Each structure stands twice: as structure tokens, then as C-alpha cells.
């Protein structure tokens, strides 16, 4: 049974009526990591792994949710939207809370959701849940918010109900994705440009380390603070600096002695990553995948050595990629401390690459790693029959 059929069937079994169906995808990011909350650039795309939502208003005054993948239910009265001990429910409640804060009344509904975005793999399953929820509520109750406003609601849900002060990339990509294109997003102005990604000869392959370190969210918030500390220091010299986006390498190098080593490394990584992204977009325009791949490796080195958000397992997978013919580029993807690597691989080399990984990498519990070949597809949508 396809995902959408399964989800509809379960909804009908539980609630006895025909639901509306929506989907929001997970994302990849080709380059530009930890740049979004520094008002820099990112290059994500939405992929063919999605969370589906079956949803219909009810007249009970209670929101009723069922998470298929966990086989768990959760419900709460419409007038009692607050952070919950049920972890997964917070991604949904956090979104409803944003509409309510903006003065909207969200009527009660039933919702069954589930999908194939792997959890904790750095593919933004949480953003897909938030964006799908925001998209569905907006459409179902004809609230007329723009896609961008819904993206911001989804991001705020993560801040306020999941406790991660994430940037805007994941939610933006899940909402605005376009088949066969990557999105170059300016995280300051929120202007964006689609770049065609001609994958005739290449494939994007994700390898999931199977590791998810619990320090991910606390370290994430810490990195944010370290970048802000760097900005505060440089502001003394150039008061109009607002974020690392405004800082060139010359400026930070000139004041190196005033930084502690960690803050200097964090800030210079972000500045360099924005430069790499610009070069990567130029390489894409020239169809130069070899150069693009080199920049991906460069990004990983920076994330590992300067930003220090990688981990042993991610480094191991990137090293294996580097030593396999036909892998043009590889890097850790997303927040870090586990999750996936993203690999740009020549089509003909994919089987050998995957075989090599399976033979030489085992997850911490001794299993074979999950390997995911992704295709770039549309962002959040109403699913038609
Ligand atoms: C997570 C966050 C994003 C972004 C990445 C790192 O995925 O949700 O906003 O900061 O980490 O690039």
C-alpha cells in the first residue's frame, strides 16, 4: 500500500470519514551549514521522503492526533494549547500555538500522520511535521497566510515547543522545494533563487550514521551564542555589523588576537562557509560538479575542525567517501553530532560506493547503515488523488 493510501485507511478506521491529505518533505542541504542563523546563505532542496497528514475538522472541541510510526495517540482540548510531555506532540502543538498567538481560532480536528523521513537523521523530519501541520491548517480553515508566514510559524514552533533555536533553512526548504532544483536562500532578506540541478550523471546518496547524540540541541544553541559573541566583539570596531554575514575575512583576521580560539574558529568557519557556497553556486552554473564536490569536502573539514559539530562516525563515513572512486564530494549534513552524510556520487559508481560503505561501516549497535538515495521533489502540498 502506498503511504497516502495507508494513511487514509487508518484515518477512516479511526474516525469514520474521508480526510484531506497533505504532505511535507524532508530536506537535504548541499552546502552552507550553520550559516542560516548567521543571516548567511544555504543551498537546500526538498526530497522524495515525506510526512503525510490525513486531517479533518471534528465537532468535539478536542484536537486528536495519531502518530502512525509510533502507534501513539495524543489529544488536547482546543483551549489548552501548551507544551506537552509527549515529545512528538510538541511539533504539532507548537504550530497551532502560532496561529492562536496571531489571533486566529483554530477549530478542533482529527489528524493521523506518518511518513518515511528517517527520524534523527538530519533530514529535518521535525521541520516536515511542522510545515505539514502549518500548511494543512492554513488550507483546511482557509486562513490565507503566505507560505513564508507559515514557514516562520513552523520555525517558531521549533523554538518555543522543541527548545531548539534553529535557523529558517529546514522549514523553508520543506515548504518551497521544487523538483530538480536546489534553493539558494539568503537567510537575511529571505530572497531565494532556484538553481537547476542536473542529476543525469550523478546521484545524491545519504548515509545515516545511526548515531544521534543527545548534546545536539544544547551544542546547537551554544554555537549560536558563540557566533553572537564574535559579532559583539567586532561591533566595537564597526557598529553597523549585525551578524557574521556582515563580516569579511580581513576584518576578523585583523582582530584575531582579541578572540579566544574557540570563538575565532566558529566565526571564521561561518564566513568561509558563505564564501564556499558562493563558489559552489558558480560551479553549478558552469556544470562543474568536480569543483562543487571539492567544496563539499571543504565544508566538512570546517564543520569538523573549526565548528566542531561533527563526530567520529560522520568523519569515518566522509573518509570512506573520499577514498572511493566516483564520489565527488561528501560532508556531514544538518546540525551535526550524528545524522547523515550527503554524498555526490557518479551514477556508475553508486553500487561500488554503497558496497564499500556496507562492508566497512557498522552503526554503534553493529548494524549496517541506512543508505538513502534521494531525488529532489516538490515542497509541501495538498495531495491529490
Ligand atoms: C539544523 C537547523 C537549521 C540549520 C542546520 C545547520 O538543521 O534546524 O536551521 O541551522 O541545523 O545548518
Short mmCIF file of C-alpha atoms in Angstrom, two decimals, residues 39-378:
data_model
loop_
_atom_site.label_atom_id
_atom_site.label_comp_id
_atom_site.label_asym_id
_atom_site.label_seq_id
_atom_site.Cartn_x
_atom_site.Cartn_y
_atom_site.Cartn_z
CA UNK A 39 22.00 35.56 8.21
CA UNK A 40 24.10 33.85 5.57
CA UNK A 41 23.27 31.59 2.63
CA UNK A 42 22.13 27.96 2.36
CA UNK A 43 21.56 25.59 -0.57
CA UNK A 44 18.88 23.07 0.42
CA UNK A 45 16.32 21.05 -1.55
CA UNK A 46 13.23 19.07 -0.59
CA UNK A 47 13.39 15.34 -1.30
CA UNK A 48 11.24 12.31 -2.01
CA UNK A 49 10.82 11.41 1.66
CA UNK A 50 7.75 12.98 3.24
CA UNK A 51 5.47 13.15 6.22
CA UNK A 52 1.84 12.70 5.18
CA UNK A 53 -1.10 14.13 7.09
CA UNK A 54 -4.71 12.95 6.94
CA UNK A 55 -6.82 15.60 8.58
CA UNK A 56 -10.45 16.63 9.01
CA UNK A 57 -12.26 19.07 11.34
CA UNK A 58 -14.33 17.49 14.14
CA UNK A 59 -17.01 18.91 16.37
CA UNK A 60 -15.68 17.58 19.67
CA UNK A 61 -13.69 20.63 20.77
CA UNK A 62 -10.62 18.39 21.05
CA UNK A 63 -7.55 18.06 18.80
CA UNK A 64 -6.91 14.35 18.31
CA UNK A 65 -3.61 13.15 16.87
CA UNK A 66 -2.36 9.72 15.99
CA UNK A 67 1.32 9.12 15.09
CA UNK A 68 1.37 6.02 12.89
CA UNK A 69 5.09 5.35 13.17
CA UNK A 70 4.96 5.35 16.97
CA UNK A 71 1.48 3.87 17.29
CA UNK A 72 0.68 6.57 19.84
CA UNK A 73 -2.23 8.94 20.29
CA UNK A 74 -2.43 12.34 21.86
CA UNK A 75 -5.34 14.69 22.45
CA UNK A 76 -5.94 18.06 23.99
CA UNK A 77 -8.88 20.48 24.22
CA UNK A 78 -8.74 23.37 21.74
CA UNK A 79 -8.39 25.90 24.53
CA UNK A 80 -5.45 24.10 26.14
CA UNK A 81 -2.52 24.53 23.79
CA UNK A 82 0.69 24.32 25.79
CA UNK A 83 3.98 22.40 25.67
CA UNK A 84 3.44 18.73 26.41
CA UNK A 85 5.45 15.91 27.97
CA UNK A 86 4.62 13.90 24.84
CA UNK A 87 7.66 14.93 22.84
CA UNK A 88 6.30 14.42 19.32
CA UNK A 89 3.08 16.29 20.04
CA UNK A 90 5.05 19.48 20.62
CA UNK A 91 5.87 19.85 16.93
CA UNK A 92 2.14 19.96 16.18
CA UNK A 93 1.00 21.93 19.21
CA UNK A 94 3.79 24.45 18.64
CA UNK A 95 2.37 25.20 15.21
CA UNK A 96 -1.24 25.55 16.40
CA UNK A 97 0.07 27.91 19.09
CA UNK A 98 1.46 30.26 16.44
CA UNK A 99 -1.91 30.66 14.71
CA UNK A 100 -3.56 31.25 18.08
CA UNK A 101 -0.93 33.83 19.04
CA UNK A 102 -1.67 35.62 15.81
CA UNK A 103 -5.30 35.93 16.85
CA UNK A 104 -6.77 33.04 14.86
CA UNK A 105 -9.19 30.50 16.20
CA UNK A 106 -8.11 27.02 15.13
CA UNK A 107 -11.16 24.73 15.25
CA UNK A 108 -10.81 21.16 16.52
CA UNK A 109 -9.63 18.50 14.08
CA UNK A 110 -8.51 14.89 13.86
CA UNK A 111 -5.12 14.16 12.41
CA UNK A 112 -3.25 10.98 11.51
CA UNK A 113 0.32 11.42 10.35
CA UNK A 114 3.37 9.39 9.43
CA UNK A 115 5.96 9.01 6.74
CA UNK A 116 9.33 7.89 5.55
CA UNK A 117 11.59 10.76 6.61
CA UNK A 118 14.02 8.97 8.91
CA UNK A 119 14.00 10.39 12.44
CA UNK A 120 17.18 11.93 13.83
CA UNK A 121 18.98 11.53 10.54
CA UNK A 122 19.50 15.23 9.89
CA UNK A 123 16.85 15.25 7.16
CA UNK A 124 14.55 17.54 9.13
CA UNK A 125 11.72 15.22 9.97
CA UNK A 126 10.67 17.72 12.62
CA UNK A 127 10.52 20.58 10.11
CA UNK A 128 8.46 18.36 7.80
CA UNK A 129 5.97 17.76 10.63
CA UNK A 130 5.78 21.45 11.49
CA UNK A 131 5.49 22.62 7.89
CA UNK A 132 2.92 19.95 7.03
CA UNK A 133 0.83 20.94 10.05
CA UNK A 134 1.04 24.65 9.23
CA UNK A 135 0.22 24.06 5.56
CA UNK A 136 -2.73 21.81 6.39
CA UNK A 137 -4.28 24.13 8.98
CA UNK A 138 -3.91 27.12 6.66
CA UNK A 139 -5.53 25.27 3.77
CA UNK A 140 -8.22 23.46 5.74
CA UNK A 141 -9.52 26.55 7.51
CA UNK A 142 -8.82 28.98 4.64
CA UNK A 143 -6.63 31.23 6.78
CA UNK A 144 -4.82 32.77 3.81
CA UNK A 145 -1.32 33.03 5.21
CA UNK A 146 1.57 33.26 2.76
CA UNK A 147 3.95 30.33 2.50
CA UNK A 148 6.66 32.45 4.10
CA UNK A 149 4.49 33.27 7.09
CA UNK A 150 3.75 29.57 7.54
CA UNK A 151 7.48 28.84 7.39
CA UNK A 152 8.01 31.34 10.20
CA UNK A 153 5.25 29.74 12.27
CA UNK A 154 6.91 26.35 11.77
CA UNK A 155 10.29 27.75 12.84
CA UNK A 156 8.77 29.38 15.94
CA UNK A 157 7.16 26.06 16.87
CA UNK A 158 10.65 24.56 16.96
CA UNK A 159 11.98 27.44 19.08
CA UNK A 160 9.14 27.54 21.56
CA UNK A 161 7.92 23.96 21.81
CA UNK A 162 11.02 21.91 20.92
CA UNK A 163 13.58 24.22 22.54
CA UNK A 164 15.92 24.41 19.54
CA UNK A 165 16.71 27.91 18.33
CA UNK A 166 17.01 26.71 14.75
CA UNK A 167 17.52 28.89 11.70
CA UNK A 168 14.95 29.02 8.92
CA UNK A 169 16.53 26.65 6.38
CA UNK A 170 14.73 23.40 7.14
CA UNK A 171 11.24 24.80 7.27
CA UNK A 172 11.87 27.00 4.25
CA UNK A 173 13.12 24.08 2.16
CA UNK A 174 10.26 21.80 3.14
CA UNK A 175 7.78 24.48 2.09
CA UNK A 176 9.42 25.97 -1.01
CA UNK A 177 11.14 22.95 -2.55
CA UNK A 178 10.95 22.46 -6.31
CA UNK A 179 11.60 19.24 -8.26
CA UNK A 180 15.12 19.04 -9.76
CA UNK A 181 16.21 22.34 -8.21
CA UNK A 182 18.18 23.49 -5.21
CA UNK A 183 17.21 26.70 -3.43
CA UNK A 184 19.81 29.36 -2.85
CA UNK A 185 18.31 31.15 0.11
CA UNK A 186 19.52 34.42 1.52
CA UNK A 187 18.65 33.93 5.18
CA UNK A 188 18.71 37.64 5.84
CA UNK A 189 16.40 39.03 3.16
CA UNK A 190 14.69 35.65 2.62
CA UNK A 191 15.03 36.21 -1.12
CA UNK A 192 15.66 32.99 -2.94
CA UNK A 193 16.65 31.66 -6.28
CA UNK A 194 16.17 28.17 -7.73
CA UNK A 195 19.19 26.56 -9.36
CA UNK A 196 18.56 23.61 -11.68
CA UNK A 197 20.47 20.54 -10.53
CA UNK A 198 21.09 18.30 -13.49
CA UNK A 199 21.43 14.85 -11.97
CA UNK A 200 21.61 12.95 -15.28
CA UNK A 201 25.05 11.61 -14.41
CA UNK A 202 25.06 11.94 -10.63
CA UNK A 203 23.17 10.86 -7.58
CA UNK A 204 22.78 12.23 -4.06
CA UNK A 205 23.28 9.43 -1.60
CA UNK A 206 22.77 9.86 2.13
CA UNK A 207 24.39 7.54 4.62
CA UNK A 208 22.89 7.53 8.09
CA UNK A 209 25.47 7.02 10.84
CA UNK A 210 22.75 5.64 13.11
CA UNK A 211 24.10 7.99 15.76
CA UNK A 212 22.13 10.73 17.45
CA UNK A 213 23.99 12.44 20.25
CA UNK A 214 21.84 13.90 22.95
CA UNK A 215 24.00 17.01 23.16
CA UNK A 216 22.90 18.07 19.67
CA UNK A 217 20.37 20.69 20.76
CA UNK A 218 22.39 22.15 23.63
CA UNK A 219 25.53 22.38 21.48
CA UNK A 220 23.46 23.91 18.68
CA UNK A 221 22.25 26.72 20.93
CA UNK A 222 25.80 27.14 22.20
CA UNK A 223 27.17 27.61 18.66
CA UNK A 224 24.60 30.30 18.08
CA UNK A 225 25.76 32.10 21.19
CA UNK A 226 29.43 31.79 20.21
CA UNK A 227 28.70 33.42 16.85
CA UNK A 228 26.82 36.22 18.59
CA UNK A 229 29.80 36.73 20.92
CA UNK A 230 32.04 37.17 17.89
CA UNK A 231 29.67 39.72 16.40
CA UNK A 232 29.55 41.66 19.67
CA UNK A 233 33.33 41.84 19.73
CA UNK A 234 33.62 43.14 16.17
CA UNK A 235 30.79 45.61 16.67
CA UNK A 236 33.19 47.70 18.75
CA UNK A 237 35.08 48.41 15.53
CA UNK A 238 32.20 48.50 13.08
CA UNK A 239 28.97 49.36 14.89
CA UNK A 240 26.81 48.66 11.85
CA UNK A 241 27.66 44.95 11.86
CA UNK A 242 24.53 42.99 12.60
CA UNK A 243 25.60 39.37 12.05
CA UNK A 244 28.53 37.35 10.70
CA UNK A 245 27.02 37.97 7.28
CA UNK A 246 28.47 41.49 7.50
CA UNK A 247 31.96 40.33 8.42
CA UNK A 248 34.72 39.71 5.86
CA UNK A 249 37.74 37.51 6.47
CA UNK A 250 40.08 40.55 6.58
CA UNK A 251 38.15 42.12 9.44
CA UNK A 252 38.10 39.05 11.63
CA UNK A 253 41.75 38.25 10.85
CA UNK A 254 42.74 41.78 11.81
CA UNK A 255 41.24 41.27 15.29
CA UNK A 256 42.23 37.65 15.80
CA UNK A 257 44.28 38.34 18.92
CA UNK A 258 41.22 39.68 20.73
CA UNK A 259 39.22 36.49 20.22
CA UNK A 260 39.52 33.34 22.24
CA UNK A 261 40.43 30.45 19.98
CA UNK A 262 37.03 28.78 20.01
CA UNK A 263 35.05 31.90 19.12
CA UNK A 264 37.53 32.74 16.38
CA UNK A 265 37.22 29.28 14.86
CA UNK A 266 33.42 29.31 14.97
CA UNK A 267 33.17 32.74 13.36
CA UNK A 268 35.81 32.22 10.69
CA UNK A 269 34.16 28.91 9.73
CA UNK A 270 30.85 30.68 9.10
CA UNK A 271 32.48 33.39 6.99
CA UNK A 272 34.37 30.79 4.95
CA UNK A 273 31.27 28.62 4.51
CA UNK A 274 29.40 31.54 2.94
CA UNK A 275 32.30 32.02 0.52
CA UNK A 276 32.29 28.28 -0.29
CA UNK A 277 28.58 28.44 -1.01
CA UNK A 278 29.02 31.34 -3.42
CA UNK A 279 31.76 29.39 -5.21
CA UNK A 280 29.57 26.28 -5.23
CA UNK A 281 26.77 28.18 -6.98
CA UNK A 282 29.23 29.40 -9.60
CA UNK A 283 30.42 25.83 -10.09
CA UNK A 284 26.82 24.67 -10.52
CA UNK A 285 26.17 27.30 -13.17
CA UNK A 286 29.19 26.04 -15.06
CA UNK A 287 28.12 22.43 -14.63
CA UNK A 288 31.38 21.83 -12.75
CA UNK A 289 30.44 19.05 -10.36
CA UNK A 290 34.07 18.23 -9.61
CA UNK A 291 34.62 21.69 -8.16
CA UNK A 292 31.29 21.50 -6.36
CA UNK A 293 32.35 18.24 -4.73
CA UNK A 294 35.65 19.71 -3.54
CA UNK A 295 33.75 22.50 -1.84
CA UNK A 296 31.58 19.92 -0.06
CA UNK A 297 34.70 18.26 1.34
CA UNK A 298 35.96 21.69 2.38
CA UNK A 299 32.70 22.33 4.19
CA UNK A 300 33.10 19.08 6.13
CA UNK A 301 36.63 19.96 7.18
CA UNK A 302 35.41 23.28 8.54
CA UNK A 303 32.50 21.68 10.39
CA UNK A 304 34.84 19.10 11.86
CA UNK A 305 37.83 21.19 12.84
CA UNK A 306 36.55 24.72 13.36
CA UNK A 307 32.85 24.49 14.13
CA UNK A 308 33.27 21.15 15.92
CA UNK A 309 29.83 19.75 15.24
CA UNK A 310 30.92 16.53 13.55
CA UNK A 311 31.59 13.23 15.31
CA UNK A 312 33.78 10.20 14.80
CA UNK A 313 31.16 8.26 12.80
CA UNK A 314 30.47 11.13 10.39
CA UNK A 315 34.20 11.67 9.85
CA UNK A 316 34.67 7.99 9.19
CA UNK A 317 31.95 7.99 6.51
CA UNK A 318 33.38 11.09 4.85
CA UNK A 319 36.83 9.50 4.79
CA UNK A 320 35.38 6.39 3.15
CA UNK A 321 33.70 8.56 0.53
CA UNK A 322 36.95 10.38 -0.13
CA UNK A 323 38.67 7.07 -0.78
CA UNK A 324 36.04 5.74 -3.20
CA UNK A 325 36.32 6.41 -6.92
CA UNK A 326 33.43 8.38 -8.34
CA UNK A 327 32.45 10.17 -5.12
CA UNK A 328 32.92 13.82 -5.98
CA UNK A 329 32.04 15.28 -2.61
CA UNK A 330 30.82 14.34 0.86
CA UNK A 331 30.06 16.12 4.09
CA UNK A 332 28.03 15.87 7.25
CA UNK A 333 24.61 17.40 6.83
CA UNK A 334 22.37 19.40 9.17
CA UNK A 335 23.02 20.28 12.79
CA UNK A 336 25.65 17.57 13.32
CA UNK A 337 26.65 15.22 16.17
CA UNK A 338 25.22 12.33 14.19
CA UNK A 339 22.66 12.00 11.43
CA UNK A 340 23.72 11.58 7.80
CA UNK A 341 26.47 12.37 5.41
CA UNK A 342 25.46 13.65 1.98
CA UNK A 343 27.49 12.27 -0.92
CA UNK A 344 27.62 13.45 -4.51
CA UNK A 345 28.32 10.29 -6.48
CA UNK A 346 28.71 9.49 -10.18
CA UNK A 347 25.81 7.22 -11.13
CA UNK A 348 28.03 4.40 -12.32
CA UNK A 349 29.92 4.41 -9.03
CA UNK A 350 26.90 4.21 -6.73
CA UNK A 351 26.84 0.39 -6.37
CA UNK A 352 30.55 0.21 -5.51
CA UNK A 353 30.23 3.10 -3.08
CA UNK A 354 27.30 1.53 -1.27
CA UNK A 355 29.01 -1.83 -1.16
CA UNK A 356 32.11 -0.27 0.34
CA UNK A 357 30.10 1.55 3.00
CA UNK A 358 28.12 -1.58 3.91
CA UNK A 359 31.28 -3.62 4.20
CA UNK A 360 33.25 -1.14 6.23
CA UNK A 361 30.84 0.87 8.34
CA UNK A 362 28.72 -0.54 11.13
CA UNK A 363 26.42 1.54 13.29
CA UNK A 364 27.25 1.64 17.02
CA UNK A 365 24.84 -1.24 17.62
CA UNK A 366 26.62 -3.31 14.98
CA UNK A 367 24.05 -2.93 12.19
CA UNK A 368 24.50 -1.97 8.56
CA UNK A 369 24.00 1.74 7.96
CA UNK A 370 20.88 3.01 6.28
CA UNK A 371 21.70 4.24 2.76
CA UNK A 372 19.19 6.57 1.16
CA UNK A 373 19.30 7.60 -2.49
CA UNK A 374 17.36 10.83 -2.70
CA UNK A 375 15.59 12.59 -5.54
CA UNK A 376 14.68 16.27 -5.36
CA UNK A 377 10.93 16.77 -5.38
CA UNK A 378 8.22 19.36 -4.69
#
